[in-house]
Amino acid sequence: MAAATVQTCATPPHRPRSSRQRRPAARAGAAHPSAGRATLAALELRGLTRRYGERLALADVSVSVEDGQTLAVLGPNGAGKTTLLRLLATLLRPHAGEVSVLGHRLPEDGWAVRGRIGLLGHDPLLYRELSARENLQLYAALHGVAGDRVELLLRSVAMERRAQEPLRTLSRGMVQRVAVCRALLHDPELLLLDEPRANLDPAASELVEPLIGRESGRTRVIVSHDPVGAVAEADLVLGLVRGRVRVLATAAELDPESLVELYR
């Protein structure tokens, strides 16, 4: 399928910035970081390339995502989606190209953005022998976050009654809810989400929606295998096949059903 040709700096319609102040886990009275200045790109990739030995994981990927927008990243297994998230999270270094995250160039300024990013991947990054509350208290201490935020987040995902149980005794869906809390503890500006609703039943998905959904008001990069669902909550769509850009368009320009071609 031919790549769509669009200007990635265009601003598709999305919710008002004021919605950021309404999310349950927000800092009281926190101002949006772009208030009082011109809108800047939250993410800027130019010719991004990454290899694993001889294998090319990402090749010449370029895209721009503005503050508050959502980028959906689609593609089959091995397309480079998770590699892209790891690069944005400063866990990998690019072999070529330029990467700017929240106004800082990577990897040189990785230290300046790590505390402003929330990563939710396949690994929950939690300790199985600790309870949900102990895990979150540990991360809160590392981020210098007040303990009452732990309790606020546990309540927001309806985990306060099971918070004292070791993580190994909880279902995968419950662990995923705790992982969502872990990713949101420090109130990040940018969310990097790899299949964020995996293992969640409909009720649990509804609970986490204000935290990681469009309602959160945050800039988001979402990796998904659900074209219809991803396009519905995205401003921009990036389709990858074997590390190369096959689709790059605004969500409004795309028929979600056509994106199934990426997986064939």
mmCIF file of C-alpha atoms in Angstrom, residues 104-191:
data_model
loop_
_atom_site.group_PDB
_atom_site.id
_atom_site.type_symbol
_atom_site.label_atom_id
_atom_site.label_comp_id
_atom_site.label_asym_id
_atom_site.label_seq_id
_atom_site.Cartn_x
_atom_site.Cartn_y
_atom_site.Cartn_z
ATOM 1 C CA HIS A 104 15.580 18.019 23.683
ATOM 2 C CA ARG A 105 17.782 16.161 21.253
ATOM 3 C CA LEU A 106 18.398 12.467 21.909
ATOM 4 C CA PRO A 107 20.502 10.758 22.998
ATOM 5 C CA GLU A 108 22.586 13.757 24.108
ATOM 6 C CA ASP A 109 19.876 15.270 26.328
ATOM 7 C CA GLY A 110 18.217 12.059 27.468
ATOM 8 C CA TRP A 111 18.716 13.040 31.094
ATOM 9 C CA ALA A 112 16.478 16.092 30.564
ATOM 10 C CA VAL A 113 13.439 14.160 29.338
ATOM 11 C CA ARG A 114 13.394 10.840 31.219
ATOM 12 C CA GLY A 115 11.452 12.318 34.120
ATOM 13 C CA ARG A 116 8.867 13.741 31.716
ATOM 14 C CA ILE A 117 8.069 10.445 29.967
ATOM 15 C CA GLY A 118 5.699 7.685 31.067
ATOM 16 C CA LEU A 119 6.441 4.287 29.491
ATOM 17 C CA LEU A 120 3.882 1.480 29.528
ATOM 18 C CA GLY A 121 5.132 -1.583 27.680
ATOM 19 C CA HIS A 122 4.728 -5.351 27.685
ATOM 20 C CA ASP A 123 6.891 -5.579 30.805
ATOM 21 C CA PRO A 124 5.041 -3.908 33.705
ATOM 22 C CA LEU A 125 8.390 -2.969 35.310
ATOM 23 C CA LEU A 126 7.083 -4.052 38.716
ATOM 24 C CA TYR A 127 8.490 -6.369 41.388
ATOM 25 C CA ARG A 128 6.436 -9.544 41.719
ATOM 26 C CA GLU A 129 7.214 -10.113 45.406
ATOM 27 C CA LEU A 130 6.178 -6.606 46.416
ATOM 28 C CA SER A 131 2.583 -5.512 46.760
ATOM 29 C CA ALA A 132 0.974 -3.045 44.365
ATOM 30 C CA ARG A 133 1.236 -0.308 46.991
ATOM 31 C CA GLU A 134 4.877 -1.121 47.797
ATOM 32 C CA ASN A 135 5.787 -1.034 44.098
ATOM 33 C CA LEU A 136 4.188 2.357 43.629
ATOM 34 C CA GLN A 137 5.674 3.728 46.849
ATOM 35 C CA LEU A 138 9.114 2.670 45.615
ATOM 36 C CA TYR A 139 8.663 4.453 42.297
ATOM 37 C CA ALA A 140 7.187 7.469 44.063
ATOM 38 C CA ALA A 141 10.322 7.740 46.191
ATOM 39 C CA LEU A 142 12.538 7.486 43.085
ATOM 40 C CA HIS A 143 10.587 10.291 41.395
ATOM 41 C CA GLY A 144 10.249 12.416 44.532
ATOM 42 C CA VAL A 145 6.450 12.141 44.388
ATOM 43 C CA ALA A 146 4.246 12.525 47.474
ATOM 44 C CA GLY A 147 2.758 9.322 48.869
ATOM 45 C CA ASP A 148 -0.826 10.538 48.623
ATOM 46 C CA ARG A 149 -0.523 10.359 44.838
ATOM 47 C CA VAL A 150 -0.032 6.591 45.159
ATOM 48 C CA GLU A 151 -3.351 6.267 46.949
ATOM 49 C CA LEU A 152 -5.082 8.569 44.475
ATOM 50 C CA LEU A 153 -3.949 6.439 41.530
ATOM 51 C CA LEU A 154 -4.824 3.156 43.231
ATOM 52 C CA ARG A 155 -8.335 4.438 43.834
ATOM 53 C CA SER A 156 -8.641 5.703 40.267
ATOM 54 C CA VAL A 157 -8.101 2.160 38.910
ATOM 55 C CA ALA A 158 -10.092 0.463 41.717
ATOM 56 C CA MET A 159 -7.069 -1.374 43.146
ATOM 57 C CA GLU A 160 -7.059 0.031 46.684
ATOM 58 C CA ARG A 161 -8.648 -3.130 48.161
ATOM 59 C CA ARG A 162 -6.023 -5.432 46.633
ATOM 60 C CA ALA A 163 -3.072 -3.070 47.037
ATOM 61 C CA GLN A 164 -1.494 -4.990 49.936
ATOM 62 C CA GLU A 165 -1.297 -8.316 48.084
ATOM 63 C CA PRO A 166 1.948 -9.461 46.405
ATOM 64 C CA LEU A 167 1.883 -8.710 42.707
ATOM 65 C CA ARG A 168 2.440 -12.406 41.881
ATOM 66 C CA THR A 169 -1.000 -13.217 43.305
ATOM 67 C CA LEU A 170 -2.837 -10.747 41.074
ATOM 68 C CA SER A 171 -4.367 -11.374 37.663
ATOM 69 C CA ARG A 172 -2.690 -9.992 34.544
ATOM 70 C CA GLY A 173 -5.396 -7.382 34.223
ATOM 71 C CA MET A 174 -4.821 -6.186 37.787
ATOM 72 C CA VAL A 175 -1.061 -6.045 37.207
ATOM 73 C CA GLN A 176 -1.707 -3.967 34.095
ATOM 74 C CA ARG A 177 -3.772 -1.512 36.132
ATOM 75 C CA VAL A 178 -0.897 -1.145 38.596
ATOM 76 C CA ALA A 179 1.505 -0.668 35.679
ATOM 77 C CA VAL A 180 -0.697 2.167 34.415
ATOM 78 C CA CYS A 181 -0.395 3.799 37.847
ATOM 79 C CA ARG A 182 3.377 3.334 37.773
ATOM 80 C CA ALA A 183 3.629 5.044 34.367
ATOM 81 C CA LEU A 184 1.505 8.003 35.579
ATOM 82 C CA LEU A 185 3.009 8.500 39.033
ATOM 83 C CA HIS A 186 5.228 11.434 38.053
ATOM 84 C CA ASP A 187 2.545 13.112 35.910
ATOM 85 C CA PRO A 188 4.502 12.787 32.629
ATOM 86 C CA GLU A 189 3.926 15.052 29.644
ATOM 87 C CA LEU A 190 4.559 12.276 27.115
ATOM 88 C CA LEU A 191 3.072 8.777 27.251
#
